[in-house]
Coordinates of C-alpha atoms in Angstrom, one line a residue:
M1 CA -0.2 -0.1 -0.1
A2 CA 1.9 3.2 -1.0
S3 CA 0.5 6.9 0.7
S4 CA 1.1 9.8 -1.9
E5 CA -0.3 13.3 -2.3
A6 CA -3.6 11.4 -4.6
G7 CA -4.3 9.5 -1.5
V8 CA -3.7 6.4 -0.5
C9 CA -3.7 3.2 -3.4
M10 CA -4.1 -0.1 -2.7
L11 CA -1.9 -2.3 -5.0
P12 CA -0.1 -5.8 -4.1
I13 CA 3.1 -5.7 -4.6
S14 CA 3.6 -8.3 -7.2
E15 CA 1.4 -5.7 -9.7
I16 CA 4.0 -2.6 -8.6
S17 CA 6.7 -3.6 -10.6
S18 CA 4.5 -4.0 -13.8
Y19 CA 2.2 -0.1 -12.5
V20 CA 3.6 2.5 -15.5
Q21 CA 2.0 5.1 -14.3
R22 CA 4.3 8.0 -12.9
W23 CA 3.1 9.0 -9.1
T24 CA 4.5 12.1 -7.3
I25 CA 5.6 10.2 -3.3
D26 CA 5.1 13.0 -0.2
K27 CA 8.0 12.9 1.8
C28 CA 6.3 10.9 3.9
P29 CA 5.1 7.1 2.2
Q30 CA 4.4 4.5 3.5
I31 CA 4.5 1.2 1.6
E32 CA 3.1 -2.2 2.9
A33 CA 2.7 -4.8 1.5
A34 CA -1.5 -6.2 0.2
D35 CA -2.0 -9.7 -0.7
D36 CA -3.0 -10.7 -4.3
D37 CA -6.3 -10.4 -4.4
A38 CA -8.3 -13.6 -6.5
D39 CA -11.0 -12.1 -8.2
I40 CA -8.5 -9.9 -10.5
E41 CA -7.7 -12.3 -13.0
T42 CA -4.3 -12.9 -14.2
V43 CA -4.8 -13.8 -17.6
K44 CA -7.9 -12.3 -19.5
L45 CA -10.2 -15.5 -20.9
S46 CA -12.5 -15.9 -23.7
L47 CA -13.7 -19.6 -23.6
T48 CA -14.4 -21.8 -26.4
D49 CA -15.4 -25.1 -25.8
L50 CA -14.3 -28.0 -27.6
H51 CA -17.5 -28.7 -29.1
T52 CA -18.0 -25.6 -30.8
L53 CA -14.6 -25.3 -31.8
Q54 CA -16.0 -27.2 -34.7
S55 CA -17.9 -24.6 -36.3
K56 CA -15.5 -22.1 -36.7
A57 CA -13.5 -21.1 -39.5
R58 CA -10.2 -22.5 -39.6
P59 CA -7.0 -21.6 -39.3
C60 CA -8.6 -19.2 -35.6
K61 CA -6.9 -18.6 -31.9
V62 CA -8.9 -19.2 -29.2
D63 CA -9.5 -19.7 -25.3
L64 CA -9.6 -23.6 -24.3
C65 CA -10.4 -24.9 -20.9
G66 CA -9.9 -28.8 -20.0
V67 CA -9.4 -31.6 -18.1
I68 CA -5.3 -33.1 -19.7
T69 CA -6.0 -37.1 -20.4
T70 CA -3.0 -37.8 -22.2
V71 CA 0.7 -36.4 -21.5
G72 CA 3.1 -36.8 -24.2
P73 CA 7.4 -36.8 -23.7
V74 CA 9.3 -33.6 -24.3
T75 CA 10.6 -33.8 -27.5
N76 CA 13.6 -31.4 -28.2
F77 CA 14.5 -31.3 -32.6
T78 CA 16.2 -28.7 -34.9
S79 CA 14.0 -26.8 -37.5
K80 CA 15.4 -26.8 -41.2
E81 CA 16.2 -23.5 -40.4
G82 CA 18.7 -25.1 -37.5
K83 CA 16.8 -23.5 -34.9
E84 CA 16.8 -26.0 -31.0
L85 CA 12.8 -26.4 -31.1
V86 CA 11.6 -28.2 -28.2
K87 CA 7.9 -29.8 -27.8
R88 CA 5.1 -31.9 -25.5
N89 CA 1.6 -33.1 -26.7
I90 CA -1.2 -32.8 -24.5
T91 CA -5.0 -34.2 -25.1
I92 CA -7.3 -31.8 -23.2
A93 CA -11.2 -33.0 -23.2
D94 CA -13.9 -30.7 -21.7
H95 CA -17.8 -31.4 -20.6
T96 CA -18.8 -31.3 -24.2
A97 CA -17.3 -35.4 -24.6
T98 CA -14.9 -33.7 -27.2
S99 CA -11.3 -34.2 -26.8
L100 CA -8.3 -32.1 -29.0
C101 CA -4.5 -32.6 -29.2
V102 CA -2.3 -29.6 -28.7
T103 CA 1.1 -29.0 -29.1
L104 CA 3.0 -27.0 -26.6
W105 CA 6.4 -25.0 -27.4
G106 CA 9.2 -23.9 -25.3
E107 CA 8.9 -23.0 -21.6
Q108 CA 5.7 -24.5 -21.2
A109 CA 6.6 -27.9 -22.8
K110 CA 9.2 -28.0 -20.6
Q111 CA 7.5 -27.9 -17.1
E112 CA 7.9 -30.6 -14.8
E113 CA 6.2 -34.3 -15.2
K114 CA 4.0 -33.4 -11.7
T115 CA 2.7 -30.6 -13.4
F116 CA 0.6 -32.7 -15.7
E117 CA 0.2 -35.5 -13.2
G118 CA -3.6 -36.4 -11.6
N119 CA -5.8 -35.6 -14.7
P120 CA -5.5 -31.3 -14.1
V121 CA -8.0 -28.8 -15.5
V122 CA -6.0 -26.5 -17.3
C123 CA -7.2 -23.1 -19.2
L124 CA -5.0 -22.2 -22.7
K125 CA -4.5 -18.6 -23.8
A126 CA -4.0 -18.3 -27.7
V127 CA -4.4 -21.3 -29.3
T128 CA -4.1 -21.8 -32.8
I129 CA -6.1 -24.4 -34.4
K130 CA -5.6 -25.5 -37.7
E131 CA -6.5 -28.6 -39.8
W132 CA -4.4 -31.5 -40.3
N133 CA -5.2 -34.8 -41.2
E134 CA -9.2 -34.7 -41.5
G135 CA -8.9 -33.6 -38.4
L136 CA -8.1 -30.3 -35.9
D137 CA -5.0 -30.0 -34.4
G138 CA -3.6 -27.2 -31.2
S139 CA -0.5 -25.4 -31.0
L140 CA 0.2 -22.7 -28.2
S141 CA 3.2 -21.2 -29.3
E142 CA 5.8 -19.6 -25.9
S143 CA 3.4 -16.3 -26.6
G144 CA 0.3 -17.9 -25.1
A145 CA -0.2 -18.9 -21.9
L146 CA -1.1 -22.3 -20.0
V147 CA -2.9 -21.5 -16.8
L148 CA -2.8 -24.0 -14.1
S149 CA -5.6 -24.9 -11.5
P150 CA -8.3 -21.8 -13.1
S151 CA -10.1 -20.0 -10.8
V152 CA -13.3 -19.8 -13.6
Q153 CA -16.0 -20.9 -13.7
E154 CA -15.8 -23.2 -16.8
A155 CA -12.9 -25.0 -15.2
K156 CA -15.5 -25.6 -12.2
V157 CA -17.8 -26.9 -14.5
V158 CA -15.0 -29.4 -16.4
Q159 CA -13.8 -31.1 -13.1
H160 CA -17.5 -31.6 -12.0
W161 CA -17.7 -33.2 -15.4
W162 CA -14.8 -35.1 -14.9
H163 CA -15.4 -36.5 -11.4
E164 CA -18.9 -37.4 -12.3
G165 CA -18.3 -39.7 -15.1
G166 CA -16.9 -37.8 -17.7
S167 CA -13.4 -39.5 -17.0
T168 CA -14.8 -42.8 -18.1
Q169 CA -16.6 -41.4 -20.8
S170 CA -16.6 -42.1 -24.8
L171 CA -14.8 -38.8 -26.2
T172 CA -15.2 -37.6 -29.4
A173 CA -11.7 -37.1 -30.9
L174 CA -10.8 -33.9 -32.9
T175 CA -6.9 -34.7 -33.8
A176 CA -6.8 -37.8 -35.8
T177 CA -4.3 -39.7 -35.7
G178 CA -2.3 -42.1 -37.3
G179 CA 0.7 -44.1 -37.8
G180 CA 2.8 -42.2 -40.6
G181 CA -0.8 -41.3 -42.3
S182 CA -0.9 -38.1 -43.7
A183 CA -3.6 -35.9 -44.9
A184 CA -3.5 -36.4 -48.5
R185 CA -3.4 -40.0 -47.6
A186 CA -6.8 -40.1 -45.9
A187 CA -8.2 -38.1 -48.3
N188 CA -7.4 -40.3 -50.5
A189 CA -9.0 -43.3 -49.1
K190 CA -11.0 -45.6 -50.8
V191 CA -14.5 -46.5 -49.2
A192 CA -14.6 -50.1 -48.4
D193 CA -15.8 -53.3 -46.3
L194 CA -14.1 -55.6 -44.3
A195 CA -14.9 -58.3 -47.4
K196 CA -12.7 -56.2 -49.6
L197 CA -9.8 -55.9 -46.9
R198 CA -9.6 -59.1 -46.8
S199 CA -9.8 -59.8 -50.4
V200 CA -7.0 -57.3 -50.5
S201 CA -5.0 -59.2 -48.2
E202 CA -5.2 -62.6 -50.3
Q203 CA -3.5 -60.7 -53.3
V204 CA 0.0 -62.0 -54.0
L205 CA 0.8 -58.3 -54.2
V206 CA -0.1 -55.2 -54.9
T207 CA 1.8 -52.6 -56.9
E208 CA 1.8 -49.8 -54.6
T209 CA 0.2 -48.8 -51.0
E210 CA -3.1 -48.3 -51.1
I211 CA -4.8 -46.7 -47.8
Y212 CA -8.8 -47.9 -47.0
S213 CA -11.3 -46.3 -45.0
V214 CA -13.9 -48.6 -43.0
V215 CA -16.6 -48.6 -41.2
C216 CA -16.7 -51.5 -38.2
R217 CA -16.5 -52.2 -34.6
L218 CA -13.6 -53.8 -32.2
A219 CA -14.8 -57.1 -31.5
L220 CA -11.8 -59.0 -29.8
V221 CA -8.3 -58.4 -29.0
Q222 CA -5.7 -61.2 -29.0
L223 CA -4.3 -61.4 -25.6
Q224 CA -3.1 -64.9 -25.8
K225 CA -0.9 -66.5 -28.6
R226 CA -0.2 -70.2 -28.1
G227 CA -1.9 -70.5 -24.3
E228 CA 0.5 -67.7 -23.8
T229 CA -0.8 -63.8 -22.6
Q230 CA 0.5 -61.9 -25.4
P231 CA 1.8 -58.5 -24.6
L232 CA -0.1 -55.3 -25.2
T233 CA 2.2 -53.0 -24.6
Y234 CA 6.1 -52.1 -24.9
T235 CA 8.4 -49.4 -23.8
A236 CA 9.9 -46.9 -27.0
C237 CA 12.8 -45.0 -27.5
Q238 CA 12.0 -41.5 -27.1
E239 CA 15.5 -39.9 -27.7
P240 CA 15.8 -38.0 -31.3
K241 CA 17.4 -39.3 -33.8
Q242 CA 20.7 -37.9 -34.9
G243 CA 20.1 -35.0 -37.0
K244 CA 16.7 -34.7 -36.9
G245 CA 13.5 -33.8 -34.5
L246 CA 11.6 -37.4 -34.9
P247 CA 11.9 -39.9 -31.4
C248 CA 13.6 -43.0 -32.3
N249 CA 10.5 -45.0 -31.3
R250 CA 12.5 -48.4 -31.8
R251 CA 11.8 -50.7 -28.7
V252 CA 14.4 -50.5 -25.7
D253 CA 15.3 -53.3 -23.6
S254 CA 14.2 -53.5 -19.5
S255 CA 16.5 -51.9 -18.4
G256 CA 15.6 -49.0 -20.9
F257 CA 18.8 -49.0 -23.7
C258 CA 18.4 -49.0 -26.8
A259 CA 20.4 -50.9 -29.6
S260 CA 19.5 -48.3 -32.0
C261 CA 20.7 -45.6 -30.4
N262 CA 23.4 -47.5 -28.1
R263 CA 22.6 -45.7 -25.2
A264 CA 19.7 -45.7 -22.1
G265 CA 17.3 -42.3 -22.4
K266 CA 13.6 -41.5 -22.6
G267 CA 11.4 -44.7 -22.9
A268 CA 7.4 -44.2 -23.6
A269 CA 5.0 -46.5 -23.3
R270 CA 3.6 -48.0 -26.9
F271 CA 1.1 -50.4 -27.8
N272 CA 1.0 -52.9 -30.8
L273 CA -2.5 -54.7 -31.1
R274 CA -3.4 -57.5 -32.9
C275 CA -7.8 -57.0 -33.4
R276 CA -10.6 -58.5 -35.1
F277 CA -13.8 -55.6 -36.2
V278 CA -16.6 -56.6 -37.8
D279 CA -18.9 -55.0 -39.8
A280 CA -22.3 -56.4 -41.1
G281 CA -20.7 -58.8 -43.4
D282 CA -17.2 -59.8 -42.4
N283 CA -14.2 -59.6 -39.6
A284 CA -10.2 -59.4 -40.0
W285 CA -7.8 -58.9 -38.1
L286 CA -5.8 -56.2 -38.2
T287 CA -2.0 -55.2 -36.9
T288 CA -3.4 -51.9 -35.0
F289 CA -0.3 -49.7 -34.3
H290 CA -0.4 -47.1 -31.2
E291 CA -1.9 -44.1 -32.1
A292 CA -4.7 -46.4 -33.6
A293 CA -4.9 -48.5 -30.9
E294 CA -5.2 -46.2 -28.5
Q295 CA -8.3 -44.8 -29.7
V296 CA -9.8 -48.6 -30.3
V297 CA -9.5 -49.1 -26.7
G298 CA -9.8 -45.7 -25.6
L299 CA -7.0 -45.9 -23.4
S300 CA -3.7 -44.2 -23.4
A301 CA -0.4 -46.9 -23.6
E302 CA 0.9 -45.0 -20.4
E303 CA -2.7 -46.0 -18.8
A304 CA -2.5 -49.6 -19.5
Q305 CA 0.6 -50.1 -18.2
N306 CA -0.2 -48.1 -14.8
V307 CA -3.5 -50.4 -14.5
E308 CA -1.7 -53.8 -15.5
Q309 CA 0.9 -53.4 -12.6
G310 CA -1.7 -51.9 -10.4
D311 CA -3.5 -54.2 -7.8
G312 CA -5.6 -55.7 -10.4
G313 CA -2.8 -56.8 -12.3
R314 CA -3.1 -58.4 -15.7
E315 CA -6.5 -59.1 -15.4
A316 CA -8.1 -55.6 -14.4
L317 CA -6.3 -54.6 -18.2
E318 CA -8.3 -57.4 -19.5
G319 CA -11.6 -56.6 -18.5
T320 CA -11.0 -52.6 -19.2
I321 CA -10.1 -54.2 -22.5
V322 CA -13.6 -56.5 -23.2
A323 CA -15.7 -53.7 -22.1
K324 CA -14.6 -51.7 -25.4
Y325 CA -16.0 -54.8 -27.3
F326 CA -19.0 -53.7 -29.9
D327 CA -19.0 -50.5 -27.8
Q328 CA -19.1 -48.3 -30.4
P329 CA -18.5 -47.6 -34.6
L330 CA -15.1 -46.9 -35.7
Q331 CA -14.0 -45.2 -38.8
L332 CA -10.3 -47.1 -39.5
T333 CA -8.2 -46.1 -42.1
A334 CA -6.3 -49.3 -43.0
R335 CA -3.1 -49.5 -45.0
A336 CA -2.0 -52.6 -48.0
K337 CA 0.9 -52.9 -48.6
S338 CA 3.5 -55.6 -50.3
E339 CA 5.5 -56.9 -48.1
T340 CA 8.7 -59.7 -48.1
Y341 CA 8.5 -62.6 -45.5
N342 CA 10.9 -65.7 -45.5
G343 CA 11.2 -64.6 -49.2
E344 CA 7.6 -64.8 -50.3
S345 CA 5.8 -61.7 -50.8
R346 CA 2.4 -61.4 -49.5
V347 CA -0.1 -57.9 -49.0
N348 CA -0.1 -57.3 -45.7
V349 CA -2.9 -55.3 -44.1
S350 CA -2.8 -53.4 -41.2
C351 CA -5.2 -50.6 -39.1
I352 CA -2.9 -46.9 -38.7
G353 CA -5.6 -44.4 -37.7
A354 CA -8.8 -45.1 -36.1
R355 CA -12.0 -42.7 -34.8
P356 CA -15.3 -42.6 -33.9
V357 CA -17.9 -43.0 -36.8
P358 CA -18.4 -38.7 -37.5
R359 CA -22.5 -40.2 -37.2
G360 CA -23.5 -37.4 -39.1
Q361 CA -21.4 -37.5 -41.9
H362 CA -21.3 -41.3 -42.0
G363 CA -25.2 -40.9 -41.9
R364 CA -25.3 -39.1 -45.4
A365 CA -23.3 -41.4 -46.8
M366 CA -25.5 -44.0 -46.2
L367 CA -28.2 -42.0 -46.9
K368 CA -26.6 -41.6 -50.6
E369 CA -26.2 -45.0 -51.1
V370 CA -30.0 -46.0 -50.2
L371 CA -31.4 -43.3 -52.6
E372 CA -28.5 -44.8 -55.8
H373 CA -29.7 -48.2 -54.8
V374 CA -33.9 -47.2 -55.1
R375 CA -33.1 -45.1 -58.2
L376 CA -31.3 -48.4 -59.7
A377 CA -34.0 -50.4 -58.7
A378 CA -36.8 -48.3 -60.1
E379 CA -34.3 -48.0 -63.7
K380 CA -34.8 -51.7 -63.8
Q381 CA -38.5 -51.5 -63.5

C-alpha cells in the first residue's frame, strides 16, 4: 500500500513492478504489502468449448479450458532453419465429451512431469487451431499462456464433469491419429468394407501402397497366443534421431537401453495390438499400431501399463479392454502394402488410424447409398 499526494492506493506488491503510471510521492510515504486479490484475473480469457470449436472457421485462435487426459514426452529437435526447438503434446477434454491434441512449445513444454499428473484442469490462452489429417490440431506458442488451477467457472464445470463420470465417457476426438498417415493419404482413402480388405490381403501382390477407410466395430483383442499371455504394450525409445527432431521409437530392453541409439534414455509406453474387427458382412484381424490402438480401446498405453502394474494386475487390464468390445462404431484407416517374408511376397493390411465414426457424415453417406439403390431399382422396372 502506498500513500501519495493523490491519496491511498491499494496495489498488490506483485503488481507494482508492472504499474507504469508516474506517481508523485510526498516526503513521508508508507508502503505496506497487500495480498493478491483472487478476483483479479491474471490472464483474461474468452473461452470456447471443444464442441463449438468444430463450427469455427480455420485457422483461428481461441482460449480453451479442459482436463488433461494424456501427456506426451518432451521432444527436442532442430528446425530446418537450424533453431533448437522443444515441444510436448497434451490431449485435453471438456464437458462436451470432446477431446483435442494441443502442442506446447518452449518453456510451456519443459514444465515438470508432476505438473501434468492427476488429470489437472487447465486453461490455454491463444491456441492456434488448424486442420490436420482430416481433423483439428492445436498449438500453444510461447507467447500464449498455460493457466494451471484456473478459478474461472468453466474450469469448475469441467472438473465436476470429469469426476462425475467424464473420466470413463467415450470422447469424440477432434484430432485424427494414425501412424505414418498424412492428410493426403487420408483424403484419398478408398471406401471399403471388411470383405474388400480380406480380398486385398489374399492378393499375391499390390503394385503400390493402398489406403482404405472402413466403418466397423472392435470385436476382439488378441490377449493370448498359443496359450501364453500376449504383451499388449512395450516401451519405445524417445531420444531424437541423429540430426532429426523425430524420436527413435525403437523398442528398448527392460533396462531402458536402445540398441539403435546405443544408449539408455527416455522411453514411452506404446501399444501394438492384434485386433479383430467386424461389420455387417465380414470380420478381419488387423495389426493395430499405437495411435490407432489408443482410440480403439479408449485407453492410452501409459494408462494400460499403470493398470496392469496396479493391484488388479493383468486381469484388470483385460477387463478394461473387453468392456470396449462392440462399444461404438469406428472409422478405421487401413493400409495395404506388399512385403517380403521368408523370401515370399505377400500383402500386409494393417490399421494405421482410428476414430469414432462422425455420425452425421456417415449417416449422409449411407443415405446416399440407399437413394442410389432405389434409383437403380426404379430403372430396372
